[in-house]
Every structure is written in C-alpha cells, then in structure tokens.
C-alpha cells in the first residue's frame, strides 16, 4: 500500500466519523468562535468603566486629610540620627532614611 492510498483511507475514515457525529463537529467548530466573541464583548464592555488618570505631578498637591498632613509635617521635622560607621558626624537626611539607605547623612 502506498502512502497516498493510506492517506486517502485515513481521510475517508475521519470524514465518515465527522459526518456521523455532526453535533460534535459543529461544537468543535463553533465553540472557539463563541468564546472569542464573548471575550471581545467583555473587553469592550469593561472599556467603558476604565478610569483614565491624567498624567500630572502629584508632589505639590494639597492633602485633604489634616491628620495626615500634621503627621507628615512632624515626620519631616524629626531628627533621625544614625551614627556613620566611619566615625564622622553629619546631619541626617530624611529622604535617604525613608528610601531605605543604611546611612542617612548628607555628604
């Protein structure tokens, strides 16, 4: 038996199976289309709810919470002292301390 006759026999067998199970064949063909359609529909539905936040600088904005503003003001005035390991003295830097650096002194 040549390879072309084997292929023809295999294709005939698969065609007969698919024709006998038409419901299964239609589900195999339509389910990916239906799932894709549902996902695209959900994507477009949630695009309406997407919150667009404009790009701007938030550093100079005012705080609406007076307790938080008081806390941040007090924290910025605190003196954090971590003695440098090399024995030199210096003024502590809150920015360096809050960023997680070990030494919080200005150079």
Short mmCIF file of N, CA, C and O in Angstrom, two decimals:
data_model
loop_
_atom_site.label_atom_id
_atom_site.label_comp_id
_atom_site.label_asym_id
_atom_site.label_seq_id
_atom_site.Cartn_x
_atom_site.Cartn_y
_atom_site.Cartn_z
N UNK A 1 0.85 -1.17 0.00
CA UNK A 1 0.00 0.00 0.00
C UNK A 1 0.90 1.24 0.00
O UNK A 1 1.77 1.38 0.82
N UNK A 2 0.59 2.14 -0.88
CA UNK A 2 1.40 3.36 -0.94
C UNK A 2 0.91 4.36 0.10
O UNK A 2 -0.17 4.23 0.65
N UNK A 3 1.75 5.37 0.32
CA UNK A 3 1.40 6.37 1.33
C UNK A 3 0.19 7.19 0.91
O UNK A 3 -0.59 7.62 1.76
N UNK A 4 -0.01 7.43 -0.38
CA UNK A 4 -1.18 8.20 -0.82
C UNK A 4 -2.47 7.43 -0.58
O UNK A 4 -3.50 8.01 -0.21
N UNK A 5 -2.46 6.13 -0.76
CA UNK A 5 -3.68 5.35 -0.50
C UNK A 5 -3.94 5.24 1.00
O UNK A 5 -5.11 5.22 1.43
N UNK A 6 -2.89 5.20 1.80
CA UNK A 6 -3.08 5.21 3.25
C UNK A 6 -3.69 6.53 3.71
O UNK A 6 -4.58 6.56 4.55
N UNK A 7 -3.18 7.62 3.14
CA UNK A 7 -3.73 8.93 3.48
C UNK A 7 -5.18 9.05 3.08
O UNK A 7 -6.02 9.55 3.83
N UNK A 8 -5.50 8.57 1.87
CA UNK A 8 -6.87 8.62 1.38
C UNK A 8 -7.80 7.80 2.28
O UNK A 8 -8.90 8.25 2.62
N UNK A 9 -7.36 6.64 2.72
CA UNK A 9 -8.17 5.79 3.60
C UNK A 9 -8.38 6.46 4.96
O UNK A 9 -9.47 6.42 5.53
N UNK A 10 -7.34 7.10 5.47
CA UNK A 10 -7.42 7.79 6.76
C UNK A 10 -8.38 8.98 6.67
O UNK A 10 -9.21 9.19 7.57
N UNK A 11 -8.29 9.75 5.60
CA UNK A 11 -9.18 10.90 5.43
C UNK A 11 -10.63 10.45 5.25
O UNK A 11 -11.55 11.10 5.78
N UNK A 12 -10.85 9.35 4.53
CA UNK A 12 -12.22 8.84 4.35
C UNK A 12 -12.80 8.40 5.70
O UNK A 12 -13.95 8.69 6.02
N UNK A 13 -11.98 7.70 6.49
CA UNK A 13 -12.43 7.25 7.82
C UNK A 13 -12.80 8.45 8.70
O UNK A 13 -13.85 8.48 9.34
N UNK A 14 -11.92 9.49 8.73
CA UNK A 14 -12.20 10.68 9.55
C UNK A 14 -13.44 11.42 9.06
O UNK A 14 -14.23 11.91 9.87
N UNK A 15 -13.63 11.49 7.75
CA UNK A 15 -14.81 12.15 7.20
C UNK A 15 -16.08 11.42 7.62
O UNK A 15 -17.07 12.04 8.00
N UNK A 16 -16.07 10.10 7.56
CA UNK A 16 -17.24 9.33 7.95
C UNK A 16 -17.56 9.49 9.43
O UNK A 16 -18.73 9.58 9.83
N UNK A 17 -16.52 9.56 10.26
CA UNK A 17 -16.74 9.76 11.70
C UNK A 17 -17.32 11.16 11.95
O UNK A 17 -18.27 11.32 12.71
N UNK A 18 -16.76 12.17 11.29
CA UNK A 18 -17.26 13.53 11.48
C UNK A 18 -18.69 13.67 10.99
O UNK A 18 -19.50 14.37 11.58
N UNK A 19 -19.02 13.03 9.87
CA UNK A 19 -20.36 13.11 9.32
C UNK A 19 -21.37 12.41 10.24
O UNK A 19 -22.50 12.86 10.41
N UNK A 20 -20.94 11.35 10.89
CA UNK A 20 -21.84 10.61 11.78
C UNK A 20 -22.08 11.39 13.08
O UNK A 20 -23.14 11.26 13.70
N UNK A 21 -21.09 12.19 13.48
CA UNK A 21 -21.21 12.96 14.73
C UNK A 21 -21.28 14.45 14.40
O UNK A 21 -20.41 15.23 14.76
N UNK A 22 -22.34 14.86 13.72
CA UNK A 22 -22.43 16.24 13.24
C UNK A 22 -22.56 17.25 14.39
O UNK A 22 -22.06 18.38 14.29
N UNK A 23 -23.21 16.86 15.48
CA UNK A 23 -23.34 17.78 16.62
C UNK A 23 -21.97 18.07 17.24
O UNK A 23 -21.64 19.22 17.53
N UNK A 24 -21.18 17.04 17.42
CA UNK A 24 -19.85 17.21 17.99
C UNK A 24 -18.97 18.04 17.05
O UNK A 24 -18.23 18.91 17.50
N UNK A 25 -19.08 17.80 15.77
CA UNK A 25 -18.28 18.54 14.80
C UNK A 25 -18.65 20.02 14.81
O UNK A 25 -17.78 20.90 14.77
N UNK A 26 -19.95 20.30 14.87
CA UNK A 26 -20.37 21.71 14.90
C UNK A 26 -19.92 22.39 16.19
O UNK A 26 -19.53 23.56 16.18
N UNK A 27 -19.93 21.68 17.31
CA UNK A 27 -19.44 22.26 18.57
C UNK A 27 -17.93 22.51 18.50
O UNK A 27 -17.45 23.52 19.02
N UNK A 28 -17.20 21.61 17.88
CA UNK A 28 -15.76 21.81 17.72
C UNK A 28 -15.44 23.03 16.88
O UNK A 28 -14.44 23.71 17.09
N UNK A 29 -16.30 23.33 15.92
CA UNK A 29 -16.07 24.48 15.04
C UNK A 29 -16.58 25.78 15.63
O UNK A 29 -15.97 26.84 15.47
N UNK A 30 -17.71 25.74 16.33
CA UNK A 30 -18.35 26.97 16.79
C UNK A 30 -17.92 27.42 18.19
O UNK A 30 -17.98 28.62 18.49
N UNK A 31 -17.47 26.51 19.05
CA UNK A 31 -17.12 26.91 20.41
C UNK A 31 -15.94 27.88 20.46
O UNK A 31 -16.00 28.85 21.23
N UNK A 32 -14.87 27.72 19.69
CA UNK A 32 -13.81 28.75 19.73
C UNK A 32 -14.30 30.12 19.26
O UNK A 32 -13.90 31.15 19.81
N UNK A 33 -15.18 30.12 18.25
CA UNK A 33 -15.73 31.40 17.78
C UNK A 33 -16.59 32.06 18.85
O UNK A 33 -16.52 33.27 19.05
N UNK A 34 -17.40 31.26 19.53
CA UNK A 34 -18.27 31.79 20.58
C UNK A 34 -17.46 32.33 21.76
O UNK A 34 -17.74 33.42 22.27
N UNK A 35 -16.45 31.61 22.18
CA UNK A 35 -15.62 32.05 23.30
C UNK A 35 -14.87 33.33 22.94
O UNK A 35 -14.79 34.27 23.73
N UNK A 36 -14.35 33.39 21.71
CA UNK A 36 -13.67 34.60 21.26
C UNK A 36 -14.63 35.79 21.24
O UNK A 36 -14.29 36.89 21.67
N UNK A 37 -15.84 35.57 20.74
CA UNK A 37 -16.84 36.63 20.70
C UNK A 37 -17.19 37.11 22.10
O UNK A 37 -17.30 38.33 22.35
N UNK A 38 -17.31 36.20 23.07
CA UNK A 38 -17.62 36.60 24.45
C UNK A 38 -16.47 37.39 25.07
O UNK A 38 -16.70 38.39 25.77
N UNK A 39 -15.24 36.97 24.83
CA UNK A 39 -14.10 37.69 25.40
C UNK A 39 -13.95 39.08 24.81
O UNK A 39 -13.67 40.04 25.52
N UNK A 40 -14.14 39.21 23.52
CA UNK A 40 -14.07 40.53 22.88
C UNK A 40 -15.20 41.42 23.38
O UNK A 40 -14.99 42.61 23.66
N UNK A 41 -16.39 40.87 23.54
CA UNK A 41 -17.51 41.64 24.07
C UNK A 41 -17.26 42.11 25.50
O UNK A 41 -17.54 43.26 25.85
N UNK A 42 -16.71 41.24 26.34
CA UNK A 42 -16.41 41.62 27.72
C UNK A 42 -15.32 42.69 27.75
O UNK A 42 -15.38 43.62 28.56
N UNK A 43 -14.34 42.57 26.87
CA UNK A 43 -13.27 43.58 26.81
C UNK A 43 -13.85 44.95 26.47
O UNK A 43 -13.54 45.95 27.12
N UNK A 44 -14.72 45.00 25.47
CA UNK A 44 -15.31 46.28 25.08
C UNK A 44 -16.28 46.81 26.13
O UNK A 44 -16.42 48.01 26.31
N UNK A 45 -16.95 45.91 26.85
CA UNK A 45 -17.85 46.33 27.92
C UNK A 45 -17.08 47.00 29.04
O UNK A 45 -17.48 48.05 29.55
N UNK A 46 -15.93 46.43 29.43
CA UNK A 46 -15.16 46.99 30.53
C UNK A 46 -14.33 48.19 30.13
O UNK A 46 -13.80 48.89 30.98
N UNK A 47 -14.20 48.46 28.85
CA UNK A 47 -13.51 49.67 28.41
C UNK A 47 -14.29 50.91 28.83
O UNK A 47 -13.72 51.97 29.05
N UNK A 48 -15.62 50.78 28.96
CA UNK A 48 -16.44 51.92 29.40
C UNK A 48 -16.17 52.27 30.86
O UNK A 48 -16.34 53.40 31.27
N UNK A 49 -15.77 51.29 31.66
CA UNK A 49 -15.53 51.51 33.08
C UNK A 49 -14.08 51.88 33.39
O UNK A 49 -13.74 52.09 34.54
N UNK A 50 -13.24 51.91 32.37
CA UNK A 50 -11.83 52.18 32.60
C UNK A 50 -11.64 53.61 33.06
O UNK A 50 -12.17 54.53 32.46
N UNK A 51 -10.90 53.79 34.13
CA UNK A 51 -10.65 55.10 34.69
C UNK A 51 -9.38 55.66 34.09
O UNK A 51 -8.32 55.04 34.16
N UNK A 52 -9.50 56.82 33.48
CA UNK A 52 -8.33 57.46 32.87
C UNK A 52 -7.80 58.48 33.86
O UNK A 52 -8.51 59.41 34.25
N UNK A 53 -6.57 58.29 34.30
CA UNK A 53 -5.94 59.21 35.23
C UNK A 53 -4.96 60.05 34.44
O UNK A 53 -4.03 59.51 33.85
N UNK A 54 -5.17 61.36 34.42
CA UNK A 54 -4.26 62.19 33.63
C UNK A 54 -2.86 62.22 34.25
O UNK A 54 -2.70 62.14 35.46
N UNK A 55 -1.89 62.35 33.39
CA UNK A 55 -0.51 62.42 33.86
C UNK A 55 -0.25 63.82 34.40
O UNK A 55 -0.42 64.81 33.70
N UNK A 56 0.12 63.90 35.64
CA UNK A 56 0.43 65.19 36.25
C UNK A 56 1.36 64.97 37.43
O UNK A 56 1.54 63.85 37.88
N UNK A 57 1.90 66.02 37.93
CA UNK A 57 2.80 65.94 39.06
C UNK A 57 1.97 65.98 40.34
O UNK A 57 1.16 66.88 40.54
N UNK A 58 2.16 64.98 41.19
CA UNK A 58 1.39 64.90 42.42
C UNK A 58 2.17 65.42 43.63
O UNK A 58 1.67 65.40 44.73
N UNK A 59 3.37 65.88 43.43
CA UNK A 59 4.21 66.30 44.55
C UNK A 59 3.66 67.55 45.22
O UNK A 59 3.64 67.66 46.43
N UNK A 60 3.17 68.50 44.45
CA UNK A 60 2.76 69.78 45.00
C UNK A 60 1.27 69.87 45.30
O UNK A 60 0.74 70.95 45.46
N UNK A 61 0.58 68.76 45.35
CA UNK A 61 -0.85 68.80 45.64
C UNK A 61 -1.08 68.90 47.14
O UNK A 61 -0.29 68.45 47.95
N UNK A 62 -2.21 69.49 47.51
CA UNK A 62 -2.55 69.67 48.92
C UNK A 62 -3.23 68.41 49.45
O UNK A 62 -3.93 67.73 48.73
N UNK A 63 -3.00 68.13 50.72
CA UNK A 63 -3.62 66.99 51.36
C UNK A 63 -4.98 67.38 51.92
O UNK A 63 -5.13 68.43 52.54
N UNK A 64 -5.99 66.52 51.70
CA UNK A 64 -7.33 66.78 52.21
C UNK A 64 -7.49 66.29 53.64
O UNK A 64 -8.42 66.67 54.33
N UNK A 65 -6.58 65.46 54.10
CA UNK A 65 -6.67 64.90 55.44
C UNK A 65 -5.75 65.69 56.37
O UNK A 65 -4.53 65.58 56.28
N UNK A 66 -6.30 66.50 57.29
CA UNK A 66 -5.44 67.31 58.15
C UNK A 66 -4.59 66.48 59.11
O UNK A 66 -3.48 66.88 59.45
N UNK A 67 -5.08 65.31 59.54
CA UNK A 67 -4.28 64.47 60.45
C UNK A 67 -3.03 63.94 59.73
O UNK A 67 -1.94 63.92 60.29
N UNK A 68 -3.20 63.52 58.48
CA UNK A 68 -2.08 63.03 57.71
C UNK A 68 -1.09 64.15 57.41
O UNK A 68 0.12 63.96 57.47
N UNK A 69 -1.61 65.33 57.12
CA UNK A 69 -0.73 66.47 56.86
C UNK A 69 0.09 66.81 58.10
O UNK A 69 1.29 67.10 58.01
N UNK A 70 -0.54 66.77 59.28
CA UNK A 70 0.16 67.04 60.53
C UNK A 70 1.23 65.98 60.78
O UNK A 70 2.35 66.30 61.18
N UNK A 71 0.89 64.72 60.53
CA UNK A 71 1.84 63.63 60.73
C UNK A 71 3.05 63.79 59.80
O UNK A 71 4.20 63.65 60.24
N UNK A 72 2.81 64.08 58.55
CA UNK A 72 3.92 64.23 57.61
C UNK A 72 4.78 65.44 57.93
O UNK A 72 6.00 65.41 57.78
N UNK A 73 4.15 66.51 58.39
CA UNK A 73 4.92 67.69 58.78
C UNK A 73 5.81 67.37 59.97
O UNK A 73 6.98 67.75 60.02
N UNK A 74 5.25 66.67 60.96
CA UNK A 74 6.03 66.30 62.14
C UNK A 74 7.16 65.34 61.78
O UNK A 74 8.27 65.45 62.30
N UNK A 75 6.90 64.41 60.85
CA UNK A 75 7.94 63.46 60.45
C UNK A 75 9.06 64.16 59.70
O UNK A 75 10.22 63.79 59.83
N UNK A 76 8.72 65.19 58.95
CA UNK A 76 9.77 65.88 58.20
C UNK A 76 10.65 66.74 59.12
O UNK A 76 11.78 67.04 58.77
N UNK A 77 10.13 67.11 60.28
CA UNK A 77 10.91 67.92 61.21
C UNK A 77 11.70 67.08 62.21
O UNK A 77 12.50 67.61 62.97
N UNK A 78 11.48 65.77 62.23
CA UNK A 78 12.18 64.90 63.18
C UNK A 78 13.64 64.76 62.80
O UNK A 78 14.01 64.83 61.64
N UNK A 79 14.44 64.58 63.78
CA UNK A 79 15.87 64.37 63.57
C UNK A 79 16.15 62.87 63.68
O UNK A 79 15.97 62.27 64.74
N UNK A 80 16.53 62.28 62.59
CA UNK A 80 16.90 60.88 62.59
C UNK A 80 18.41 60.82 62.63
O UNK A 80 19.09 61.37 61.78
N UNK A 81 18.90 60.15 63.63
CA UNK A 81 20.35 60.10 63.77
C UNK A 81 20.79 58.65 63.71
O UNK A 81 20.43 57.83 64.55
N UNK A 82 21.57 58.34 62.72
CA UNK A 82 22.22 57.04 62.61
C UNK A 82 23.69 57.34 62.52
O UNK A 82 24.14 58.02 61.61
N UNK A 83 24.43 56.88 63.51
CA UNK A 83 25.85 57.20 63.55
C UNK A 83 26.57 56.48 62.41
O UNK A 83 26.45 55.27 62.26
N UNK A 84 27.28 57.24 61.59
CA UNK A 84 28.02 56.61 60.50
C UNK A 84 29.07 55.65 61.03
O UNK A 84 29.63 55.87 62.10
N UNK A 85 29.34 54.60 60.28
CA UNK A 85 30.28 53.59 60.74
C UNK A 85 31.72 54.09 60.64
O UNK A 85 32.59 53.57 61.32
N UNK A 86 31.96 55.12 59.82
CA UNK A 86 33.33 55.60 59.71
C UNK A 86 33.68 56.60 60.81
O UNK A 86 34.79 57.11 60.86
N UNK A 87 32.73 56.90 61.71
CA UNK A 87 33.01 57.77 62.84
C UNK A 87 32.82 59.25 62.56
O UNK A 87 32.96 60.07 63.46
N UNK A 88 32.48 59.64 61.34
CA UNK A 88 32.28 61.06 61.04
C UNK A 88 30.90 61.49 61.50
O UNK A 88 29.99 60.69 61.64
N UNK A 89 30.77 62.76 61.75
CA UNK A 89 29.48 63.31 62.16
C UNK A 89 28.84 64.03 60.98
O UNK A 89 29.51 64.49 60.07
N UNK A 90 27.55 64.14 60.98
CA UNK A 90 26.86 64.86 59.92
C UNK A 90 25.39 65.02 60.25
O UNK A 90 24.91 64.50 61.26
N UNK A 91 24.69 65.74 59.41
CA UNK A 91 23.26 65.98 59.63
C UNK A 91 22.46 64.89 58.91
O UNK A 91 22.71 64.60 57.75
N UNK A 92 21.49 64.31 59.60
CA UNK A 92 20.71 63.24 58.98
C UNK A 92 19.82 63.75 57.85
O UNK A 92 19.36 64.88 57.88
N UNK A 93 19.60 62.91 56.88
CA UNK A 93 18.74 63.24 55.75
C UNK A 93 17.53 62.31 55.77
O UNK A 93 17.67 61.10 55.67
N UNK A 94 16.34 62.88 55.92
CA UNK A 94 15.11 62.10 55.98
C UNK A 94 14.87 61.37 54.67
O UNK A 94 14.41 60.22 54.66
N UNK A 95 15.19 61.99 53.54
CA UNK A 95 14.97 61.36 52.24
C UNK A 95 15.78 60.08 52.11
O UNK A 95 15.28 59.06 51.63
N UNK A 96 17.04 60.11 52.55
CA UNK A 96 17.87 58.93 52.46
C UNK A 96 17.39 57.84 53.42
O UNK A 96 17.41 56.67 53.09
N UNK A 97 16.93 58.25 54.60
CA UNK A 97 16.45 57.27 55.57
C UNK A 97 15.18 56.59 55.07
O UNK A 97 15.04 55.37 55.15
N UNK A 98 14.24 57.36 54.51
CA UNK A 98 12.99 56.79 54.04
C UNK A 98 13.18 55.96 52.79
O UNK A 98 12.36 55.10 52.51
N UNK A 99 14.21 56.21 52.01
CA UNK A 99 14.43 55.41 50.81
C UNK A 99 15.10 54.08 51.15
O UNK A 99 15.31 53.26 50.27
N UNK A 100 15.42 53.84 52.40
CA UNK A 100 15.94 52.55 52.83
C UNK A 100 17.44 52.45 52.83
O UNK A 100 17.98 51.36 52.96
N UNK A 101 18.13 53.56 52.70
CA UNK A 101 19.59 53.50 52.73
C UNK A 101 20.07 53.35 54.17
O UNK A 101 19.43 53.83 55.10
N UNK A 102 21.18 52.67 54.32
CA UNK A 102 21.71 52.42 55.66
C UNK A 102 22.20 53.70 56.32
O UNK A 102 22.00 53.94 57.50
N UNK A 103 22.87 54.55 55.55
CA UNK A 103 23.42 55.78 56.09
C UNK A 103 22.55 56.91 55.59
O UNK A 103 22.29 57.06 54.41
N UNK A 104 22.07 57.73 56.50
CA UNK A 104 21.15 58.78 56.12
C UNK A 104 21.77 60.17 56.28
O UNK A 104 21.08 61.12 56.61
N UNK A 105 23.04 60.27 56.06
CA UNK A 105 23.70 61.57 56.20
C UNK A 105 24.01 62.16 54.83
O UNK A 105 24.35 61.43 53.91
N UNK A 106 23.87 63.49 54.78
CA UNK A 106 24.21 64.18 53.54
C UNK A 106 25.72 64.24 53.44
O UNK A 106 26.42 64.44 54.41
N UNK A 107 26.19 64.07 52.22
CA UNK A 107 27.64 64.10 52.02
C UNK A 107 28.14 65.52 52.00
O UNK A 107 27.48 66.45 51.72
#
